GROMACS .gro file of C-alpha atoms in nm:
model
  153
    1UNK     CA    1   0.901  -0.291   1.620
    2UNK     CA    2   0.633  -0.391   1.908
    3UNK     CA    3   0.554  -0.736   1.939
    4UNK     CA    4   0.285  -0.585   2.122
    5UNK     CA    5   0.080  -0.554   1.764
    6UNK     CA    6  -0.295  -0.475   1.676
    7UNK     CA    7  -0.312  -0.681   1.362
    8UNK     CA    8  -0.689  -0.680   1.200
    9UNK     CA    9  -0.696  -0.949   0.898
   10UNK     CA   10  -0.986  -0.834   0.620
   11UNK     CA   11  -0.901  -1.064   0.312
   12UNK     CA   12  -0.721  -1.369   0.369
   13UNK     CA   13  -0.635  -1.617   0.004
   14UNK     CA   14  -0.373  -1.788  -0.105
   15UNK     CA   15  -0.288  -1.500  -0.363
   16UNK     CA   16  -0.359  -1.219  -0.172
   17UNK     CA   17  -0.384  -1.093   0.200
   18UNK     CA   18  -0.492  -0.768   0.314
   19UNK     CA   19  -0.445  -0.656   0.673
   20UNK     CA   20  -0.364  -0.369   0.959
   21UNK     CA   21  -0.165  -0.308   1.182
   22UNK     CA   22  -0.345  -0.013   1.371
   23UNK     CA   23  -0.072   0.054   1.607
   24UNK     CA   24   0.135   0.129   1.360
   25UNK     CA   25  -0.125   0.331   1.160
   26UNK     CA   26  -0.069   0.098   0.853
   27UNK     CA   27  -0.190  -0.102   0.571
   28UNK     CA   28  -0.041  -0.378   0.417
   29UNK     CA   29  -0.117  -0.577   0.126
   30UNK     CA   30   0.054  -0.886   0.042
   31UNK     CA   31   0.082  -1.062  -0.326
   32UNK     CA   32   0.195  -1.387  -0.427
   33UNK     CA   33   0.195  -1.561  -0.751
   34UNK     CA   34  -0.088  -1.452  -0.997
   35UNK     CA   35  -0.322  -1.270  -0.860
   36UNK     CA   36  -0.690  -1.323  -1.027
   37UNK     CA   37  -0.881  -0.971  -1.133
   38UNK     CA   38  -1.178  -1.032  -0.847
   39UNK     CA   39  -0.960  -1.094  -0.578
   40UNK     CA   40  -0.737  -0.799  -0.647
   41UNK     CA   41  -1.020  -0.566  -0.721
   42UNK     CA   42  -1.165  -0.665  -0.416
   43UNK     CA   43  -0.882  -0.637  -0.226
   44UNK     CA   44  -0.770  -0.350  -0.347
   45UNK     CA   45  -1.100  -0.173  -0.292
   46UNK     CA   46  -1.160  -0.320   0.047
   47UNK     CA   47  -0.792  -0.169   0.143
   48UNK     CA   48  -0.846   0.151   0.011
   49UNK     CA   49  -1.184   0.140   0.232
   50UNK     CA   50  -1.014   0.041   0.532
   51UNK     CA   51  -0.709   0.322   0.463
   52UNK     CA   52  -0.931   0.572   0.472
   53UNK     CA   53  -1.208   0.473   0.756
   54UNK     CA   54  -0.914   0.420   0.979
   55UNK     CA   55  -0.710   0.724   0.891
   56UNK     CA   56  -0.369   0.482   0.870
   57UNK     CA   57  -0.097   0.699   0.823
   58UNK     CA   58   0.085   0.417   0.605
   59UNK     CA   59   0.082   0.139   0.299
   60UNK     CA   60   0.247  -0.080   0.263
   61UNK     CA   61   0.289  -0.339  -0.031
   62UNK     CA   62   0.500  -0.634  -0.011
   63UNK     CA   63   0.533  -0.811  -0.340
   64UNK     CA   64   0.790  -1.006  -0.248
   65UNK     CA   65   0.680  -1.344  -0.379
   66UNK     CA   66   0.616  -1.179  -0.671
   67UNK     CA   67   0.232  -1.116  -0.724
   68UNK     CA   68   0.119  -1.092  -1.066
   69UNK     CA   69  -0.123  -0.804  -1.188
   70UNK     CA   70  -0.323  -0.778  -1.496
   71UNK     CA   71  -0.257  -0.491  -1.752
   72UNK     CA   72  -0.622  -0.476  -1.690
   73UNK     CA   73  -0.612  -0.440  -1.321
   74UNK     CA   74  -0.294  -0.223  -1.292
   75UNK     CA   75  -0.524   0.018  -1.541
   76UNK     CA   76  -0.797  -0.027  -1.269
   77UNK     CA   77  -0.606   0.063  -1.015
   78UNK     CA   78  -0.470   0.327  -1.120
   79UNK     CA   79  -0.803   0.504  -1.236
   80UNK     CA   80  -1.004   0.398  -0.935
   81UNK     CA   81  -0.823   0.306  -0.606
   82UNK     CA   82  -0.546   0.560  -0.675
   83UNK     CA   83  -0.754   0.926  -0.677
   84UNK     CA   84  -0.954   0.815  -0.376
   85UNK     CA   85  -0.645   0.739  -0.205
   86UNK     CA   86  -0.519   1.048  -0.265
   87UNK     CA   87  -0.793   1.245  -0.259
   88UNK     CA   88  -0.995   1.080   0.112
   89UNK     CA   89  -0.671   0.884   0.269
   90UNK     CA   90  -0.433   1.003   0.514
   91UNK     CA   91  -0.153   0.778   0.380
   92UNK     CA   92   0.179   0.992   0.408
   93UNK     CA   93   0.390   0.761   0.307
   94UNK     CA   94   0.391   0.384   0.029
   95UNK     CA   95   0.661   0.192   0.029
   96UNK     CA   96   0.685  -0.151  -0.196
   97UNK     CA   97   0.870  -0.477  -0.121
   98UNK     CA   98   1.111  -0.540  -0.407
   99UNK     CA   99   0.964  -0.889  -0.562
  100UNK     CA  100   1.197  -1.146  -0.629
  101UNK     CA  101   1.173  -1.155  -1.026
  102UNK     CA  102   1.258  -0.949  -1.262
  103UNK     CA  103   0.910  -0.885  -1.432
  104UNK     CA  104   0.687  -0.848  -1.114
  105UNK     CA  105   0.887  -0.556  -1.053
  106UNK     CA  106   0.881  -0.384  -1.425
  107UNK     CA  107   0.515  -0.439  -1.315
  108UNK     CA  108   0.541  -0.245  -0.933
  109UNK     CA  109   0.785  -0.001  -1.086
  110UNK     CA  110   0.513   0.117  -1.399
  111UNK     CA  111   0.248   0.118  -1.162
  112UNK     CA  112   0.461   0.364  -0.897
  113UNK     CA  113   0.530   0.577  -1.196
  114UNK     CA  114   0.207   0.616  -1.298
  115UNK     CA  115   0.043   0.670  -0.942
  116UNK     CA  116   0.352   0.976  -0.881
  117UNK     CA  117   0.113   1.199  -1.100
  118UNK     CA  118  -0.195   1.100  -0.829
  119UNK     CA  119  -0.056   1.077  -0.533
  120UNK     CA  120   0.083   1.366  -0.313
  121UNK     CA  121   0.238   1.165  -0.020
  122UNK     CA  122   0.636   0.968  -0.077
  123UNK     CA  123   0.657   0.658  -0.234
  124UNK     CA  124   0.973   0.387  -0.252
  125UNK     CA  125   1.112   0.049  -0.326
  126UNK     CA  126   1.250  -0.166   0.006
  127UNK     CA  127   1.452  -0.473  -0.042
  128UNK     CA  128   1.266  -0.588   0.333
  129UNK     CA  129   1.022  -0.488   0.560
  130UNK     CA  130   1.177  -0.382   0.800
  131UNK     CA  131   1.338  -0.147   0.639
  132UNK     CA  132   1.018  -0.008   0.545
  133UNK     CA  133   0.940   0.035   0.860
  134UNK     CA  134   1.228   0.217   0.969
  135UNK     CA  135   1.126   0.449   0.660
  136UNK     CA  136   0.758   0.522   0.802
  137UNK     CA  137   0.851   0.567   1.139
  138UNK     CA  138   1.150   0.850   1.051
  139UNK     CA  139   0.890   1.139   1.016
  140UNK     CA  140   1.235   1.385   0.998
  141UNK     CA  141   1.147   1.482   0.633
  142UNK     CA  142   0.729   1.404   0.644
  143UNK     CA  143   0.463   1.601   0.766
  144UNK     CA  144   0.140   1.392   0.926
  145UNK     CA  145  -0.189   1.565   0.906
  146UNK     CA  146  -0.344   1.531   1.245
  147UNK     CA  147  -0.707   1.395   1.309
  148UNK     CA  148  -0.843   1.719   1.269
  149UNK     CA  149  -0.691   1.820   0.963
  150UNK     CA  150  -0.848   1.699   0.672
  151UNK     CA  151  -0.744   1.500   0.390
  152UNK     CA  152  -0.529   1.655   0.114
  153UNK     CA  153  -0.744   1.761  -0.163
   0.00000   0.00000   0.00000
């Protein structure tokens, strides 16, 4: 990775962080602990937003320290954020941070499942970040739509 890095920050709490790194044409959002239903929704929303305005290429979620999600909000999520992703995003590829307990990631794995039906671009489970990364920048087996193609309908 660059250490050369265009990091933009849009939500910044103690429970959840939401940033770019444009550079990298990715989106990460970062959980920890229980994560109240307005600052998710938010989040969530503004990230979607921000996917989409900036054409990132990537998303990225690290759970790691083990961000809790409503029933309620993983039911959000799924019926709102999740279609416009994949109907206006460019996202190719969403990979998830393995949390550290045992029930945040029932949680990340239902939510995956759910979302394969929506979304058309890969999606898998990292033990570390970097890892990720290495995953999103082999494009051997992914195709990117360029900026004048248009999202996939």
């Amino acid at each position: 990775m660059e250490t050369t890095q265009e990091i933009t920050v849009y939500l910044d709490t103690p429970e959840l962080k939401v940033y770019t790194n444009t550079s990298l044409k990715l989106l990460v959002i970062q959980a920890s602990g229980v994560v109240p239903s307005a600052i998710y929704r938010h989040g969530l929303s503004l990230a979607t937003e921000v996917a989409i305005e900036k054409q990132l290429l990537f998303w990225l979620v690290n759970n790691r320290e083990s961000g809790i999600i409503t029933t309620a909000d993983q039911i959000w999520a799924n019926e709102v954020s999740a279609p416009l992703l994949a109907k206006d995003s460019f996202i190719r590829k969403m990979a998830f941070i393995e949390p550290k307990d045992l029930h945040s990631k029932i949680i990340l794995e239902d939510m995956m499942d759910k979302a394969r039906d929506v979304f058309p671009f890969e999606m898998q489970f990292f033990g570390d970040v970097p890892s990720a990364h290495a995953w999103f920048l082999d494009t051997g087996a992914t195709e990117f739509r360029t900026d004048a193609d248009s999202p996939v309908s």
